[in-house]
Coordinates of C-alpha atoms in Angstrom, one line a residue:
X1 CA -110.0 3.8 -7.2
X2 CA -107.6 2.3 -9.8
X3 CA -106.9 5.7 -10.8
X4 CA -105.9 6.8 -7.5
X5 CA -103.6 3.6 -7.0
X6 CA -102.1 4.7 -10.6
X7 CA -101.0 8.0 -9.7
X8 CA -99.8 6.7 -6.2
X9 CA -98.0 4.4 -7.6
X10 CA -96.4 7.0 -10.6
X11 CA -95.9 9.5 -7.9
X12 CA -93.8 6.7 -6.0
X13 CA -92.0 5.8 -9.3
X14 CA -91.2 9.6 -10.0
X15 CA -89.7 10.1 -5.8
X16 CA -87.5 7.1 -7.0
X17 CA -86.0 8.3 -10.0
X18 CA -85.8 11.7 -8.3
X19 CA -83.9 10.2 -6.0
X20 CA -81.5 8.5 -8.2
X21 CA -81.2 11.4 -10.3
X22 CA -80.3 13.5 -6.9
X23 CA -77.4 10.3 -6.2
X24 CA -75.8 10.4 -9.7
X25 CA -75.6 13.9 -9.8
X26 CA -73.8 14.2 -6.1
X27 CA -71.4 11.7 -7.7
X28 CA -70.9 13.3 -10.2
X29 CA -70.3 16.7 -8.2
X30 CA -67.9 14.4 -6.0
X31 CA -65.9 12.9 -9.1
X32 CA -65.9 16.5 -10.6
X33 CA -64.4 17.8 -7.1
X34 CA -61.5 14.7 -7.3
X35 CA -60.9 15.8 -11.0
X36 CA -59.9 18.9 -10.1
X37 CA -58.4 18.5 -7.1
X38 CA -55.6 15.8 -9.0
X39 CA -55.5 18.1 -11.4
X40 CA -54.1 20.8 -9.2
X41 CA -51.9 18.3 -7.9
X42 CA -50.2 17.1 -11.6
X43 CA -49.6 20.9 -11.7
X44 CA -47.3 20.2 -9.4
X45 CA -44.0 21.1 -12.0
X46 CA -45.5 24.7 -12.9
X47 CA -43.4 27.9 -11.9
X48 CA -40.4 26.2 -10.3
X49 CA -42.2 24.6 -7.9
X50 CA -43.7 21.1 -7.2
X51 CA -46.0 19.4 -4.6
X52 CA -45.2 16.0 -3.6
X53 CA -48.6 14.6 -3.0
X54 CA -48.3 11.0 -4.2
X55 CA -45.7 8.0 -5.1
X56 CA -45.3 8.1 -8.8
X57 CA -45.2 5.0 -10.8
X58 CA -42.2 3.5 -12.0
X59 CA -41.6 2.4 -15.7
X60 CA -38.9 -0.2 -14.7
X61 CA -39.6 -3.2 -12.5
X62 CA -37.2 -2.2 -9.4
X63 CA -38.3 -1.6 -5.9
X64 CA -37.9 1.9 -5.4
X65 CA -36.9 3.3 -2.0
X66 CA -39.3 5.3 -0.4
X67 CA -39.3 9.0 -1.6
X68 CA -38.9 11.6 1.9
X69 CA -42.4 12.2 2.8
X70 CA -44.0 15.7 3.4
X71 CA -47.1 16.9 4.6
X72 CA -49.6 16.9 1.9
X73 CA -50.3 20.4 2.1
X74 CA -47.0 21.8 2.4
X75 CA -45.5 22.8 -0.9
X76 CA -42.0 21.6 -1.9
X77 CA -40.1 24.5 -3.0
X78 CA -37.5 22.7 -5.9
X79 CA -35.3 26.3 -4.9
X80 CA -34.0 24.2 -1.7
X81 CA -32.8 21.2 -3.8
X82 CA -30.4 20.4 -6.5
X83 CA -32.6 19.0 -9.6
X84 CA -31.5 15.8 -11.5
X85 CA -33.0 15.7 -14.7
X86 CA -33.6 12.2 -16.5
X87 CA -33.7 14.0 -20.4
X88 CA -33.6 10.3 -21.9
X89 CA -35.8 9.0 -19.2
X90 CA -35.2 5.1 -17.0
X91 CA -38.3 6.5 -15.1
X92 CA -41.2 7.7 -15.4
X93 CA -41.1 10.2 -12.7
X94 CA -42.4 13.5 -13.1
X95 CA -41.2 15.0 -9.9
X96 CA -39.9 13.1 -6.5
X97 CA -37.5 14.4 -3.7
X98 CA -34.5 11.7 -3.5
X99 CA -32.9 11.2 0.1
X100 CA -29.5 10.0 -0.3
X101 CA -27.8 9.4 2.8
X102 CA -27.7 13.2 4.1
X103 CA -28.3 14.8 0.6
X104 CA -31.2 15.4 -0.8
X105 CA -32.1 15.9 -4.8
X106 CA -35.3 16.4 -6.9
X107 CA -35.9 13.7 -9.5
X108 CA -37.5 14.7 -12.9
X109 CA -38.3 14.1 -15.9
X110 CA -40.1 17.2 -17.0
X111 CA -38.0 19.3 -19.3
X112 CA -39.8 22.6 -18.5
X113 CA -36.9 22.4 -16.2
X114 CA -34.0 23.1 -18.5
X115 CA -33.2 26.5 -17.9
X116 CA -34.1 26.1 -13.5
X117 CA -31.6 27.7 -12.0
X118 CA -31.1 24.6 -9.6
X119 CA -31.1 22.0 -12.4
X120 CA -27.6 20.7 -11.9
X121 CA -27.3 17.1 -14.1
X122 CA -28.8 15.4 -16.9
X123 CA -29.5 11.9 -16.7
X124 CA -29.3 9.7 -20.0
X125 CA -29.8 6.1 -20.0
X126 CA -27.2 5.3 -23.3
X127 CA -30.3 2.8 -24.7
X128 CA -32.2 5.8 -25.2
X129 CA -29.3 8.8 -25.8
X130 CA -29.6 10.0 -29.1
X131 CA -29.1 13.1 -31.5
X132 CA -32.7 14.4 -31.7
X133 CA -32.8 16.8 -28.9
X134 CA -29.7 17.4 -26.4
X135 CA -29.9 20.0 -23.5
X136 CA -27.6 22.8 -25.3
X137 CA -26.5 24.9 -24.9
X138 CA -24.3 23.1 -21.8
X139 CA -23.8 25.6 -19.0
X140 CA -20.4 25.6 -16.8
X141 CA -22.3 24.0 -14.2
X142 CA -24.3 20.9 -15.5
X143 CA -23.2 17.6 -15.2
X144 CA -24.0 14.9 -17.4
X145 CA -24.6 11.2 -16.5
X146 CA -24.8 8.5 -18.4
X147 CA -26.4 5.0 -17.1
X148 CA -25.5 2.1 -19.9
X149 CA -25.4 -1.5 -18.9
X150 CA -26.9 -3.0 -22.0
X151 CA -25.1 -4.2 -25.3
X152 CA -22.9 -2.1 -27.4
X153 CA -25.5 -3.1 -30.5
X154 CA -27.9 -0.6 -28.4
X155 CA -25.9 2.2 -29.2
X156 CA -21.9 2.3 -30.5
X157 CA -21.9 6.0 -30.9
X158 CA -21.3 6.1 -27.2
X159 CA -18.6 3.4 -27.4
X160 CA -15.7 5.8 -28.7
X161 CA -13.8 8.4 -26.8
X162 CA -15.3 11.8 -28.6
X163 CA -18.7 10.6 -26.9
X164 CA -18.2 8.9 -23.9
X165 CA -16.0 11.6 -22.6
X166 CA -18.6 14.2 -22.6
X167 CA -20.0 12.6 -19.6
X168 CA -19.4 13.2 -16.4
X169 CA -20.4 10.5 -14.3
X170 CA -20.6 7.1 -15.3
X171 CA -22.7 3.5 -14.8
X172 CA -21.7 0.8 -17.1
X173 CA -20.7 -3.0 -16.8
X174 CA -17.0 -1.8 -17.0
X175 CA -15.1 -2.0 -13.8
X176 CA -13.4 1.2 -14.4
X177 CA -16.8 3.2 -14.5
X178 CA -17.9 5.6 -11.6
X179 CA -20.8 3.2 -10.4
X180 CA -19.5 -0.6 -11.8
X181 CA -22.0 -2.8 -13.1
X182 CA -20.2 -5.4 -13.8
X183 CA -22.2 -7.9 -11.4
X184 CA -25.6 -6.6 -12.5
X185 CA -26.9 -10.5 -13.0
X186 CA -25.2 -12.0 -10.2
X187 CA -27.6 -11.8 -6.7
X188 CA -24.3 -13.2 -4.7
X189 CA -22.5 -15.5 -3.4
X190 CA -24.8 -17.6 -1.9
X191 CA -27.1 -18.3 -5.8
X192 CA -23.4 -19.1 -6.2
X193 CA -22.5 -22.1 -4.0
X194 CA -25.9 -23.3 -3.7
X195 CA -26.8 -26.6 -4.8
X196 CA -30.8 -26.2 -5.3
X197 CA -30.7 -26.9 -8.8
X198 CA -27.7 -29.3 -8.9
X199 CA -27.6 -32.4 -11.0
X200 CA -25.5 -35.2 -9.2
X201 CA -22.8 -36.3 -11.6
X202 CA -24.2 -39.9 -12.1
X203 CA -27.1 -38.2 -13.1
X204 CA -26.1 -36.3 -15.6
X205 CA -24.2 -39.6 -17.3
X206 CA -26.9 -41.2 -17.2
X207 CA -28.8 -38.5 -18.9
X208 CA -26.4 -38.9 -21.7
X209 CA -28.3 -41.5 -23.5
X210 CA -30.9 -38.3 -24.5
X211 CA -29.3 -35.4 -24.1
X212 CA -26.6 -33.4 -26.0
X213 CA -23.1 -32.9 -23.6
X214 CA -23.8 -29.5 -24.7
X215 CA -26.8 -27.1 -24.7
X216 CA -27.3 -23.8 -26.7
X217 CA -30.2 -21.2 -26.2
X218 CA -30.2 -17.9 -28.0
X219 CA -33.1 -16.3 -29.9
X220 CA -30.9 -12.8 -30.8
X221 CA -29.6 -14.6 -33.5
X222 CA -26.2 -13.3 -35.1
X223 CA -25.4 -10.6 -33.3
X224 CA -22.5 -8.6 -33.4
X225 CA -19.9 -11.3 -31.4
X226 CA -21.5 -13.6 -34.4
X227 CA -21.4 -16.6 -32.1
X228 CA -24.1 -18.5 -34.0
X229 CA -21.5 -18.9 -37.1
X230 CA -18.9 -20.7 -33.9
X231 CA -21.5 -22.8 -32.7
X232 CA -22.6 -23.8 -37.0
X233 CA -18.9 -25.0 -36.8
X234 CA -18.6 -26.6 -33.6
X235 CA -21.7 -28.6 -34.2
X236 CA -20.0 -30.4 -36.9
X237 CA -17.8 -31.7 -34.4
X238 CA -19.9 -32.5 -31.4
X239 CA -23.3 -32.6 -30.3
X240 CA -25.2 -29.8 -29.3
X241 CA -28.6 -29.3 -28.2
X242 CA -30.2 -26.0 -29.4
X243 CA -33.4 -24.9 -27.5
X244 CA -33.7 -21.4 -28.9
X245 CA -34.7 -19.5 -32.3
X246 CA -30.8 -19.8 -33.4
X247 CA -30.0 -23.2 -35.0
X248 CA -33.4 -24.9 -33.0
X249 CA -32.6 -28.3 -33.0
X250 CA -34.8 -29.0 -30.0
X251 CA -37.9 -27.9 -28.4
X252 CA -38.4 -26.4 -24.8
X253 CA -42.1 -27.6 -23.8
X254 CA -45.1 -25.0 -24.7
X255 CA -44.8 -22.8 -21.3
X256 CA -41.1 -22.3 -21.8
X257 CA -40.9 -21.0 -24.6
X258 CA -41.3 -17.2 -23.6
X259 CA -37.9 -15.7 -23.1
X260 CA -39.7 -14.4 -20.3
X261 CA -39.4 -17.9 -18.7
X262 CA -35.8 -18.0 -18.7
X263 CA -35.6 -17.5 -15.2
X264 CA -38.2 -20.2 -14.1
X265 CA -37.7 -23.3 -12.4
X266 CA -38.7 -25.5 -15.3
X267 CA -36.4 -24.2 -17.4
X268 CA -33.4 -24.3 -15.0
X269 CA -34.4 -28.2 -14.2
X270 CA -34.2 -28.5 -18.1
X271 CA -30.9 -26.8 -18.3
X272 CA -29.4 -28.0 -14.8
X273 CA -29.4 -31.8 -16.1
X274 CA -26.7 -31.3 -18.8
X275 CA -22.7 -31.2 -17.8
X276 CA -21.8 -28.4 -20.0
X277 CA -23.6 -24.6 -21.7
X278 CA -22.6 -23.0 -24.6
X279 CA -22.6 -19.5 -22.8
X280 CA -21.7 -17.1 -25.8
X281 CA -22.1 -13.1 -25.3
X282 CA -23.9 -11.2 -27.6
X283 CA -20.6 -8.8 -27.9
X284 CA -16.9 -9.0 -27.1
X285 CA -16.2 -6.3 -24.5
X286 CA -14.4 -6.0 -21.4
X287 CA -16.7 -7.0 -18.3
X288 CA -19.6 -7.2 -20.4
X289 CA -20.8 -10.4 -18.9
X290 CA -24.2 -11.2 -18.6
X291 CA -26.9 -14.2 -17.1
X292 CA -25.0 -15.8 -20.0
X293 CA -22.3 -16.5 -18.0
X294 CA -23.7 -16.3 -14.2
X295 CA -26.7 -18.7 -14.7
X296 CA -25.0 -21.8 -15.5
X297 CA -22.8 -21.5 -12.6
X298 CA -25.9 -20.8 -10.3
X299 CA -27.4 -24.0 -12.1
X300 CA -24.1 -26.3 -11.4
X301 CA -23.1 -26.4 -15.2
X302 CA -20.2 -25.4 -16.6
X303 CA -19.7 -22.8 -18.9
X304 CA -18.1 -23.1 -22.6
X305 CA -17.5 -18.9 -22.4
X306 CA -17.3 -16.6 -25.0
X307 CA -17.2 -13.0 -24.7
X308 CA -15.4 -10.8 -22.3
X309 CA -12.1 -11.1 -22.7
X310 CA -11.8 -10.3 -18.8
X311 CA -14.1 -12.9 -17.9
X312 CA -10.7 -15.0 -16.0
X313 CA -10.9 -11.9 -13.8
X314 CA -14.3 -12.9 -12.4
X315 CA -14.1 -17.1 -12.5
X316 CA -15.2 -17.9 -9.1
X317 CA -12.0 -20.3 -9.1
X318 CA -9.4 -20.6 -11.2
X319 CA -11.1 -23.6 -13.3
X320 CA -14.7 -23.4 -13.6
X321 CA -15.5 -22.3 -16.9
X322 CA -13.8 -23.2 -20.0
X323 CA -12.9 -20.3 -22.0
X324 CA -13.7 -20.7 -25.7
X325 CA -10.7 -17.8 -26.9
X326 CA -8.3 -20.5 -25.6
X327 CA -8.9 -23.0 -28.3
X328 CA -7.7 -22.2 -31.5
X329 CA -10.7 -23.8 -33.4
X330 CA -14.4 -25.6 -32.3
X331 CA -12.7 -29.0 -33.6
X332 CA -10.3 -28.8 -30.7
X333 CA -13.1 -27.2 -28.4
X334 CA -15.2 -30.4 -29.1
X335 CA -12.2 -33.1 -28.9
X336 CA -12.0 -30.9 -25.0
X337 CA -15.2 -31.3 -24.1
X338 CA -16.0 -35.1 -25.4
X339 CA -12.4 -35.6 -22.9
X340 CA -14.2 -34.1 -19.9
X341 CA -17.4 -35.8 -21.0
X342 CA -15.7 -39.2 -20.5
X343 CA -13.7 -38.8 -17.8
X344 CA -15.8 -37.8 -14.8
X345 CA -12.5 -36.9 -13.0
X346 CA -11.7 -34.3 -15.4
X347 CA -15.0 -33.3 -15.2
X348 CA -15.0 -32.6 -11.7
X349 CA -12.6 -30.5 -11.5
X350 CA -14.6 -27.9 -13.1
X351 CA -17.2 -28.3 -10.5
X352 CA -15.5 -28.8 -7.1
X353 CA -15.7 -24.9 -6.4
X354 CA -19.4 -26.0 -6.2
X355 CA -19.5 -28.8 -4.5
X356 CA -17.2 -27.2 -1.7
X357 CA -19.3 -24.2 -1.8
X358 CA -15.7 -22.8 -2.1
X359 CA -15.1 -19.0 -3.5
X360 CA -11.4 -18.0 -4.3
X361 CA -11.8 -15.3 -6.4
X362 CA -10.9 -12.1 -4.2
X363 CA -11.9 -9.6 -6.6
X364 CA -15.4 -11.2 -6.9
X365 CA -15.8 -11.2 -3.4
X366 CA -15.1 -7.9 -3.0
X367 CA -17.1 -6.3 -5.9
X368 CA -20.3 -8.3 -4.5
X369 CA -19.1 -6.9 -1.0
X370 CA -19.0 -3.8 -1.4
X371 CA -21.4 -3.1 -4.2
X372 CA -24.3 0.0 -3.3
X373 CA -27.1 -1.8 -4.6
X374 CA -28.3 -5.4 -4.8
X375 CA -30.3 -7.7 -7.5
X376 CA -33.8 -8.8 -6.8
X377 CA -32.9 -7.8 -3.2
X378 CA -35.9 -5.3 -1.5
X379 CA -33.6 -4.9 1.2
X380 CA -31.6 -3.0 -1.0
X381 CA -31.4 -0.4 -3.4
X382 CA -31.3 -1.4 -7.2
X383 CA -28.4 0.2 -9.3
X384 CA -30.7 2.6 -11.0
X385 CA -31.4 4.1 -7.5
X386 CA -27.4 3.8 -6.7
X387 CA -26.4 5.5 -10.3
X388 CA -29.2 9.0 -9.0
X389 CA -27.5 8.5 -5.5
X390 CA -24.1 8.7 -6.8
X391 CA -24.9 11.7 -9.2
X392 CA -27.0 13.4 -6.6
X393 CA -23.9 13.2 -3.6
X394 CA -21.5 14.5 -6.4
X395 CA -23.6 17.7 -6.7
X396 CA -24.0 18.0 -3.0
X397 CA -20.0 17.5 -3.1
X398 CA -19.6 20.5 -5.0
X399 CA -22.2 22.8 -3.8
X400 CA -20.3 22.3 -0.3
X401 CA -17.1 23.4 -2.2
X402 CA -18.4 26.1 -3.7
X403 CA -20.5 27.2 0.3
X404 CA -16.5 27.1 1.6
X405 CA -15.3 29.4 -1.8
X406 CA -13.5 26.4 -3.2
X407 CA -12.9 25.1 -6.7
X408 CA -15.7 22.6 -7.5
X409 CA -14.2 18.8 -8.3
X410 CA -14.2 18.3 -12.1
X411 CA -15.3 14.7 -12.7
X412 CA -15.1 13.0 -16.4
X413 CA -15.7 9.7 -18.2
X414 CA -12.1 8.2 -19.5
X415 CA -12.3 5.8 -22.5
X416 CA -12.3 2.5 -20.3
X417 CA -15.5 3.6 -19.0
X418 CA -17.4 2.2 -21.7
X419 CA -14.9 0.8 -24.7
X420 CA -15.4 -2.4 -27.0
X421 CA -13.5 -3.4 -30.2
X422 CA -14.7 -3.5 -33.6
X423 CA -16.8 -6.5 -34.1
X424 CA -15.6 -9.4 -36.2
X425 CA -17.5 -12.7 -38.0
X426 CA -15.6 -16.1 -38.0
X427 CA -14.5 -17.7 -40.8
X428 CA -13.3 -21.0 -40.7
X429 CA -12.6 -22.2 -44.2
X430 CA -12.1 -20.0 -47.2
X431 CA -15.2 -21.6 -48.1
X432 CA -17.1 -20.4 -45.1
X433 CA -20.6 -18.9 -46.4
X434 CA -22.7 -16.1 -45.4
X435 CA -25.1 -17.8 -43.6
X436 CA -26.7 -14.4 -42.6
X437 CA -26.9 -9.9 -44.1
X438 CA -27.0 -9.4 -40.6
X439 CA -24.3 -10.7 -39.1
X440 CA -22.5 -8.8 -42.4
X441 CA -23.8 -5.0 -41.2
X442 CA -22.4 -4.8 -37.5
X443 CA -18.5 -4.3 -38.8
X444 CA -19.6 -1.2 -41.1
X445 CA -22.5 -0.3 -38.8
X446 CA -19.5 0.2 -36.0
X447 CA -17.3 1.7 -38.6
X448 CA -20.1 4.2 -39.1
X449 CA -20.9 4.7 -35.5
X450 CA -17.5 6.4 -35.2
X451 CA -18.5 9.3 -37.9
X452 CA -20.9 9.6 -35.9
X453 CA -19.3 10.0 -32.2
X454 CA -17.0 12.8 -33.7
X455 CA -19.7 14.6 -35.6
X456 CA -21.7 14.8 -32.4
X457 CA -18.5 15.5 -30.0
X458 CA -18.3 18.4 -32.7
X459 CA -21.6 19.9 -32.5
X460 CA -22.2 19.9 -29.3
X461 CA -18.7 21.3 -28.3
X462 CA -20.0 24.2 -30.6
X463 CA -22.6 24.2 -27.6
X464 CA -25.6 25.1 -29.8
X465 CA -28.7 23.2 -30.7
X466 CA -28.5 21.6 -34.0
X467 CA -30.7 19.8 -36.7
X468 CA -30.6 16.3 -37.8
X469 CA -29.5 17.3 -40.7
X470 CA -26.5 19.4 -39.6
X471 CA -25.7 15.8 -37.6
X472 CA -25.9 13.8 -41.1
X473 CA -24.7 16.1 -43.3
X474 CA -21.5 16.1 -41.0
X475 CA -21.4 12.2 -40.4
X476 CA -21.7 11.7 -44.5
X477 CA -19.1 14.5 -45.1
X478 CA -16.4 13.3 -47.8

């Protein structure tokens, strides 16, 4: 009898992993079936052709408008659409179909699409452009685009006239470029004139018995505008309050301390309680103006400005920042601001723009106004979407041109597009020490960068791939 029971009860064992055995492997069949079923759809850039199946994920942290949808079984033939190519990649997109207004463009990043017949622009993001590989040889018909709104330390080859003009199109914080992203921190006017953060006046006196008149935060320590050696000076006259890694004189509490916090509300309550910011660029270049510059006057502080030397251009009035460039030394700076400091009069002056929730600035107006793209706004496209846009409805442009049997439009990058000037250091004594190599290597690192823009303007006018060392061997020429 207990035998019997035994084999019953084995037999039952056995029908239960049988069973399990019979699940895992339909699974498994199932998984196997998904495998290659996504793997037929990743072939999606093979031959010329690509199927839109899915939305891709995006390297950059932008809403992206939704890509025009197709039926999931219907093949998109790339033949019917111009193809952008991104060859230094802002996404990581390895085929989408683009609607832009009433154009339409295909979005890639896969270089197997080079020699397409309908490829029609490169894409570079200047961060990123560099001399190891360039599409060449250039045909007649491909436009290049260059999207740049990040320091000229990133990259100075692209900063001088043999480089930048090989562009066609153009995004960068200069006014003068095709897509202007000159207002790329700003949301609008409304961050502008609003008084969330805003410290009332008596406030901020009071405050005065702990806190600096003047706060300095910067962790990219002497870069090329080499503001830390201006604010080493001025703090000899004044006092200053340094949160960051540059001349720390002051911590930020534990959960501040990310730079990735900059944009939290503890940090602006920190920053919004003192009267005045040292807001100094990382580089000196026309419209080249940054959160540096925008945040305090969001905050209701006032900026002590250094950097673009068009920065009067975009003041929301006539006197709300104080412009460093116009003092001819931090001693005289400091006796300024310690005058302000004392006389809340004074003071306010620099701050009734805010209080009035007054804009007089027409030029600022209008840039925010009529602007293609917005900041934080999911109502709106970002600028990287506005920059493809642009490039994309320029193709279309021309392909309608050419459809009627006229002359395509020839559009180029002019110098203004993307200029700065050679960097200097201060020096305020003949005494003045090296406080920092690096702030030493940015005027021959520019000097260099200049071999370097006409050795590449000359190579690739030759319109033939070349080796790195063809490129160095022509940038170290004697």
């Amino acid at each position: 009898m207990v035998r019997i029971q035994r084999r019953k009860f084995l037999a039952s064992c056995l029908c239960i992993t049988a069973t399990i055995f019979l699940l895992v492997t339909l699974q498994v069949v199932i998984e196997l079936g998904k495998f290659e079923r996504k793997k037929l759809k990743n072939s999606n850039l093979q031959d010329g052709h690509a199927k839109i199946e899915e939305e891709p994920t995006h390297l950059y942290p932008f809403p992206k408008k939704e890509a025009l949808t197709l039926n999931r079984r219907k093949n998109l033939e790339t033949d019917s659409y111009p193809i952008m190519l991104w060859w230094s990649p802002l996404t990581g997109e390895t085929g989408r179909l683009g609607q832009c207004g009433v154009d339409t463009c295909f979005f890639t990043i896969n270089r197997t699409y080079l020699h397409h017949h309908m490829t029609k622009a490169f894409l570079f993001y200047g961060t990123d452009f560099n001399i190891d590989s360039l599409p060449l040889p250039r045909k007649a018909h491909h436009d290049w685009a260059l999207f740049h709104e990040e320091s000229p330390k990133n990259n100075y080859k692209l900063f001088h006239k043999p480089v930048i003009t090989l562009f066609n199109y153009t995004a960068t914080f200069s006014r003068h470029s095709h897509l202007p992203l000159t207002t790329q921190y700003l949301e609008g006017v409304e961050v502008l004139k609003s008084h969330r953060y805003l410290v009332p006046l008596q406030s901020k006196n009071n405050l005065r018995t702990r806190l600096a008149p003047l706060v300095y935060v910067q962790s990219d320590c002497d870069p090329p505008s080499d503001r830390d050696s201006y604010v080493r000076e001025l703090m000899t006259y004044i006092e200053v309050d340094s949160y960051g890694e540059c001349l720390r004189n002051k911590d930020l509490p534990q959960q501040l301390r990310n730079p990735a916090s900059m944009d939290a509300d503890g940090f602006y309550s920190i920053i919004a309680q003192y009267k005045f910011i040292l807001a100094f660029e990382n580089a000196v270049c026309d419209d080249y103006i940054t959160e540096k510059f925008w945040r305090p006057l969001k905050l209701g502080v006032v900026p002590v400005y250094y950097g673009s030397p068009s920065i009067t251009d975009w003041l929301p009035s006539n006197r709300s920042a104080i412009i460093v460039s116009e003092f001819s030394h931090p001693r005289e700076l400091a006796s300024y601001i310690r005058q302000l400091d004392y006389d809340d009069r004074l003071y306010e002056a620099y701050i009734k723009w805010k209080l009035k929730g007054e804009i007089s600035n027409q030029r600022l107006l209008t840039a925010l106004r009529e602007r293609k793209w917005g900041v934080q706004d999911i109502n709106q496209d970002n600028y990287i979407d506005a920059f493809e846009c642009m490039v994309c409805n320029k193709v279309w442009d021309n392909i309608r041109l050419q459809e009627q049997g006229l002359t395509p439009k020839r559009w180029k990058a002019e110098v203004t597009h993307l200029s700065c000037p050679e960097p200097t250091v201060f020096a305020f004594s003949p005494l003045a020490q090296h406080w920092s190599s690096l702030r030493e290597m940015w005027i021959p690192s520019f000097e260099q960068s200049k071999k370097e823009a006409q050795a590449l303007r000359w190579l690739v006018d030759r319109n033939q791939n070349f080796s790195a060392q063809e490129f160095w061997a022509l940038v170290f020429k004697d």
